[in-house]
Coordinates of C-alpha atoms and ligand atoms in Angstrom, one line a residue:
X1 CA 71.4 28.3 31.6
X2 CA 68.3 27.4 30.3
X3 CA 65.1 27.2 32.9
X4 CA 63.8 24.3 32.5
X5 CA 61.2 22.9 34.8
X6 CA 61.3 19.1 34.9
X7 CA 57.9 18.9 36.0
X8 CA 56.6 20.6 33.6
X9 CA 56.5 18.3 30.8
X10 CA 55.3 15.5 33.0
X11 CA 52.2 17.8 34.1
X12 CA 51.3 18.5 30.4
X13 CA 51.3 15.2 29.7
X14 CA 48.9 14.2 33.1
X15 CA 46.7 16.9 32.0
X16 CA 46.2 15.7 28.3
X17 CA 46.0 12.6 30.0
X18 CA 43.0 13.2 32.0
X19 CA 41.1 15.0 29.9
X20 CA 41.0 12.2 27.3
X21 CA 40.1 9.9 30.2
X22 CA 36.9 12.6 30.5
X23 CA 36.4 12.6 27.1
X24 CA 35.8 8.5 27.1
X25 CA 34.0 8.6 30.6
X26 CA 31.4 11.0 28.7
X27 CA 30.9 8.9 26.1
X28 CA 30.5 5.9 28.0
X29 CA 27.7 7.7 30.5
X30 CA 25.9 9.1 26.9
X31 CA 26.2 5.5 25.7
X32 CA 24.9 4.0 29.1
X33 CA 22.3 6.9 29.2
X34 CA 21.0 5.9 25.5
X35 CA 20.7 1.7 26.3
X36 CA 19.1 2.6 29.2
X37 CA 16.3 4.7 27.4
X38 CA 16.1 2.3 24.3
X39 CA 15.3 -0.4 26.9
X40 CA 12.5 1.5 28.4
X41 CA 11.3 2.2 25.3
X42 CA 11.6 -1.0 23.6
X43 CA 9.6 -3.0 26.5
X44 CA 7.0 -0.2 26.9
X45 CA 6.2 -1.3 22.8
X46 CA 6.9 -4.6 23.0
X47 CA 4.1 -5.0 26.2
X48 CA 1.2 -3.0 24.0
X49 CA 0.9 -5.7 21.5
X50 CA 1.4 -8.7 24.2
X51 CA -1.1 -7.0 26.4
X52 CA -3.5 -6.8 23.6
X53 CA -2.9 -10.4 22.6
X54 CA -3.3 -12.1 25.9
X55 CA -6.6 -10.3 26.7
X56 CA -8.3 -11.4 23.6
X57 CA -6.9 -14.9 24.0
X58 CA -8.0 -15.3 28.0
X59 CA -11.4 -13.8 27.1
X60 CA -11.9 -16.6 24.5
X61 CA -10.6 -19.0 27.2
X62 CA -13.3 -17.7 29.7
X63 CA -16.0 -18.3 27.6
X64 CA -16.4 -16.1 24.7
X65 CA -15.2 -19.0 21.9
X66 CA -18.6 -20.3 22.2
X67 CA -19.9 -17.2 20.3
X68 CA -19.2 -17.7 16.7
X69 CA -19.1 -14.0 16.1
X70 CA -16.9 -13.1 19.2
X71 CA -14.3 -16.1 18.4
X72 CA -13.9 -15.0 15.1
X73 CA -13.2 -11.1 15.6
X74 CA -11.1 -11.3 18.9
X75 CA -8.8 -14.2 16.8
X76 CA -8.6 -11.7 14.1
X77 CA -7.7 -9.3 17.1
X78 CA -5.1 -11.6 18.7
X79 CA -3.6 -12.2 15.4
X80 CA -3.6 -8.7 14.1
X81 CA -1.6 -7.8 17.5
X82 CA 0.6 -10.3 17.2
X83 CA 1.2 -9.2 13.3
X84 CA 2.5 -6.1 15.0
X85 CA 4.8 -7.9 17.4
X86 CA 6.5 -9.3 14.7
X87 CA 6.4 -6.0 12.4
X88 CA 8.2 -4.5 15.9
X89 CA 10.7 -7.2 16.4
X90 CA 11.8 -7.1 12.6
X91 CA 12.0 -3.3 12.7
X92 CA 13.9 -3.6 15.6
X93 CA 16.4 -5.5 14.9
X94 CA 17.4 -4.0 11.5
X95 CA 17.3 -0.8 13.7
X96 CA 19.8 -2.1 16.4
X97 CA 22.3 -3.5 13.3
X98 CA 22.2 -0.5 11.9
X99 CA 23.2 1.7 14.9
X100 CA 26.1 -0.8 15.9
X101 CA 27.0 -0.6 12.4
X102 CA 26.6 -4.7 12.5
X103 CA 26.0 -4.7 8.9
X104 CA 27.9 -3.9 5.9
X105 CA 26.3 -1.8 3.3
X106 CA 26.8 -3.3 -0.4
X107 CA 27.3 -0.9 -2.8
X108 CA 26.8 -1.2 -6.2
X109 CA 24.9 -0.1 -9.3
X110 CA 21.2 0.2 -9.1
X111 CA 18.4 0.9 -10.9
X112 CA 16.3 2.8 -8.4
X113 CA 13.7 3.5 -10.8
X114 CA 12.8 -0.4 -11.5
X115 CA 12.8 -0.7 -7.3
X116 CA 10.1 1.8 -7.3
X117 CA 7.8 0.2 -9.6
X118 CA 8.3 -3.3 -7.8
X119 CA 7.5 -1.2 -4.5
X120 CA 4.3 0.0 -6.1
X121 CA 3.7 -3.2 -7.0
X122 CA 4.0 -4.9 -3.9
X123 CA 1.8 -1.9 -2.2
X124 CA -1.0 -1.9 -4.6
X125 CA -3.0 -3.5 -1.6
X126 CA -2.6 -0.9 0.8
X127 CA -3.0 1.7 -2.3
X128 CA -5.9 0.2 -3.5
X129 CA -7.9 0.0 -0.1
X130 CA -7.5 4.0 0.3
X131 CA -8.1 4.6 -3.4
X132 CA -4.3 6.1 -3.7
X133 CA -2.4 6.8 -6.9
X134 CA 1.0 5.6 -7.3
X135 CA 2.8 8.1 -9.8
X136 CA 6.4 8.8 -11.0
X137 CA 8.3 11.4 -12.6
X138 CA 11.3 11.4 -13.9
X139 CA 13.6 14.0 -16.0
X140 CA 14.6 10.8 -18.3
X141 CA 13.4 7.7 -19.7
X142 CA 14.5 4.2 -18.6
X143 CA 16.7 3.3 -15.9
X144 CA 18.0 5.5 -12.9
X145 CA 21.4 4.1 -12.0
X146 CA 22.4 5.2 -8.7
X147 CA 25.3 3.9 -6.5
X148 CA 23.4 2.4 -3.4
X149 CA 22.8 -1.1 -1.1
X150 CA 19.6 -2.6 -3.4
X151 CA 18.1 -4.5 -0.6
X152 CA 18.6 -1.0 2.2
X153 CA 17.3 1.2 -0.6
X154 CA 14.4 -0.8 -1.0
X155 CA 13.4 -0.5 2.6
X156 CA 14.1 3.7 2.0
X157 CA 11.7 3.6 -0.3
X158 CA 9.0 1.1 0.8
X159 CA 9.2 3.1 4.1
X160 CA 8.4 6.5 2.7
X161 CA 6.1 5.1 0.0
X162 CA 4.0 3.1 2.6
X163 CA 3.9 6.1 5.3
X164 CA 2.6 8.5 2.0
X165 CA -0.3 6.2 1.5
X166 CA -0.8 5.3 5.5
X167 CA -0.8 9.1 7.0
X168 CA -1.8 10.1 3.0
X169 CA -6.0 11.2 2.5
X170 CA -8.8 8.6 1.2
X171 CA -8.2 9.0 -3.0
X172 CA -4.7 10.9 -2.1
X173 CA -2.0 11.3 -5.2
X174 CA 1.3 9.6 -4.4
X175 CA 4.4 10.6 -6.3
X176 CA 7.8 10.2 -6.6
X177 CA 10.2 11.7 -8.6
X178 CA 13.8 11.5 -9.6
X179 CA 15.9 14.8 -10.6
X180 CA 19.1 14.7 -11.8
X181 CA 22.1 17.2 -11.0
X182 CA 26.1 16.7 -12.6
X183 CA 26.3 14.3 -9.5
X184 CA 23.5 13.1 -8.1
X185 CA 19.6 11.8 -8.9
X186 CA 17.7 13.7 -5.9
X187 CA 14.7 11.5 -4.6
X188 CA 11.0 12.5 -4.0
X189 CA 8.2 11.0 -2.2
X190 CA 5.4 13.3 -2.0
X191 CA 1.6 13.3 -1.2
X192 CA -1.3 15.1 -0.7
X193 CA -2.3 14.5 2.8
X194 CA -3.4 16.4 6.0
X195 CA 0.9 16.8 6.5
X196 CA 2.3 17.5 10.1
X197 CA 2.2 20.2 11.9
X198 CA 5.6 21.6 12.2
X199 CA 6.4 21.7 16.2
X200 CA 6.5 17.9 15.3
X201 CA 8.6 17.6 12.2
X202 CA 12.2 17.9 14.0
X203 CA 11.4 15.1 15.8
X204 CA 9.5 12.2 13.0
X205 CA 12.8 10.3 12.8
X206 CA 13.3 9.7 16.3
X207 CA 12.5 6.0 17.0
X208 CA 9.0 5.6 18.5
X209 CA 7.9 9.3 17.5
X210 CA 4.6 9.3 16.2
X211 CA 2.2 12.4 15.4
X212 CA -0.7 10.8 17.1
X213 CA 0.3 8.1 18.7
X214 CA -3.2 5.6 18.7
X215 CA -3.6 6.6 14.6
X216 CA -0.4 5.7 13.3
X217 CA -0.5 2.5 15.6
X218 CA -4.0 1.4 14.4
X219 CA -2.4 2.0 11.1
X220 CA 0.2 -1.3 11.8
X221 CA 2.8 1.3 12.4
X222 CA 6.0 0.5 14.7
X223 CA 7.0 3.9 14.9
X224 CA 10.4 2.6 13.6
X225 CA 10.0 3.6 9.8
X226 CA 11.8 6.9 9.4
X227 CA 14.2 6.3 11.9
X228 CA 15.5 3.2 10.0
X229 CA 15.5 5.4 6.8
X230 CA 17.7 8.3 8.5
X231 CA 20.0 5.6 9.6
X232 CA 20.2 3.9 5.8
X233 CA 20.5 6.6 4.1
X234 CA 23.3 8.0 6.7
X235 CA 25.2 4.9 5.7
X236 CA 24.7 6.1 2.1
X237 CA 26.6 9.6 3.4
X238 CA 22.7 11.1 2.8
X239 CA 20.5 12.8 4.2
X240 CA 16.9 13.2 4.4
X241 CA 14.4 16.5 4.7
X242 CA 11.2 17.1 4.9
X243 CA 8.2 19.4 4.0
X244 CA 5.2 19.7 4.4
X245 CA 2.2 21.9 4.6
X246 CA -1.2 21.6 6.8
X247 CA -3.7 20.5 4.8
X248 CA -1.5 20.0 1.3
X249 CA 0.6 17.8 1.9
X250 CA 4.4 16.3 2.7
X251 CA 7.5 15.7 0.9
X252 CA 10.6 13.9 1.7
X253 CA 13.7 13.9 -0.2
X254 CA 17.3 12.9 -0.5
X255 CA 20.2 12.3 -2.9
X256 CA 22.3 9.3 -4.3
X257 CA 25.5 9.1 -6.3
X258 CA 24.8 8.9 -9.7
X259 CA 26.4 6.4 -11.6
X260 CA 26.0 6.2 -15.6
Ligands
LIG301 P1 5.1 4.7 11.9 O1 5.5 3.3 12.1 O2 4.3 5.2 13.1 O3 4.5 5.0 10.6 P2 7.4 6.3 11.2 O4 8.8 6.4 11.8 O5 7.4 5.7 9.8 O6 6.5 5.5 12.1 O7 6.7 7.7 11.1 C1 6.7 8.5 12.3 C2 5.5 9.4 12.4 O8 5.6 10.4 11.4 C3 4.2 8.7 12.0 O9 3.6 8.1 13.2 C4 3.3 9.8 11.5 O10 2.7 10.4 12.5 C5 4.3 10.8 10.9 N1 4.4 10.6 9.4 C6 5.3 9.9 8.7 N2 5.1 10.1 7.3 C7 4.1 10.9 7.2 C8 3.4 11.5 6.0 N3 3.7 11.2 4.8 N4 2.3 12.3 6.3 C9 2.0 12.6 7.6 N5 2.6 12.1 8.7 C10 3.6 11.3 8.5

């Protein structure tokens, strides 16, 4: 006679029961944990460039508009803040759709190279005014077809091109190049800048991480950059590293699917 134990079966099956309950309970409290801190986080931003519009505006309202000079620099202020606001709520959003996985990426053939010049195009500005040089290198001629989203790669690169120059020195060399491999092209963006120390680098693509916190905000940043290009290029199954050395510089890099 075999000895069975009726119970048995039906306890195995409570147990797996339970623990799978447990499993979705933790995820639920890291989920909960994670809204609440992006909530604290997002209004703590969001008040530093209201703040900073709504005093310049009230001290024009009490008076200082009839100065000429006073007008005219704390509207540049107000407007310059509220530049910043909408830099935030842009960044923000394309953040939050890409950590729901709102949006689809759309894959297809692209030219990364021809992105990069029309990114160093549309940066010339910001180059010019800190005397940068925009270079690339390549290991071939022509166009570099990789399988990626255009628009998102775009944003990669403007991202880590616009951060070289920003955090980059006065004069400072910009490059990017493009290496190839049986599979992949593997992506640069290097300069010669002050770099970051390394107790920091773990934690740059954390939303809201900054070095120094006042610089890279007088610098119109959101603090949102590399944490929106970790979350792109994860949606391209890539990843991105960084080095860089005090006082010589920082390199980021990371690979796309080649396609000839
Ligand atoms: P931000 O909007 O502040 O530029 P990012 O997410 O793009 O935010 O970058 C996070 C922080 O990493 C920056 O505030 C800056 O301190 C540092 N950082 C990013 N790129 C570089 C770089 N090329 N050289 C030095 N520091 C950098």
């Amino acid at each position: 006679i075999k000895n069975t134990n009726p119970f048995k079966k039906l306890n195995d099956e409570i147990f797996v029961y339970v623990a799978r309950k447990q499993k979705e309970i933790d995820e639920l409290k890291r989920l909960e944990q994670f809204r609440r801190e992006f909530l604290a986080d997002v209004s703590h931003e969001l008040k530093t460039p209201i703040f900073a519009a709504q005093g310049f505006i009230h001290t024009l309202i009490d008076g200082a508009i009839d100065d000429d000079k006073v007008r005219d620099k704390f509207l540049n202020k107000a407007a310059k803040s509220l530049d910043g606001l909408d830099a935030l709520v842009k960044d923000l959003v394309a953040l939050s759709q890409l950590e729901t996985g709102e949006v689809k990426m759309n894959f297809e053939r692209v030219d990364i190279r021809g992105i990069t010049e029309d990114i160093y195009e549309q940066l010339e500005k910001i180059a010019h005014s800190k005397h940068a040089t925009l270079r690339i290198k390549a290991d071939r001629p022509g166009p570099i077809w990789v399988k990626a989203d255009a628009q998102r790669i775009a944003q990669v690169m403007t991202n880590l091109i616009e951060n070289a120059i920003k955090y980059g020195n006065e004069n400072g060399r910009v490059l990017v190049t493009f290496e190839e491999d049986r599979k992949h092209w593997s992506i640069s963006v290097r300069d010669d800048g002050p770099g970051i120390p390394p107790e920091h680098l773990s934690r740059i693509f954390e939303r809201f991480y900054r070095v120094e916190k006042s610089r890279s905000k007088d610098r119109g940043g959101t603090g949102l950059g590399l944490a929106i290009v970790k979350h792109i290029l994860n949606a391209h199954k890539s990843k991105v590293t960084v080095m860089s050395k005090l006082e010589k510089g920082t390199t980021f890099r990371f690979k796309l699917d080649r396609i000839d």
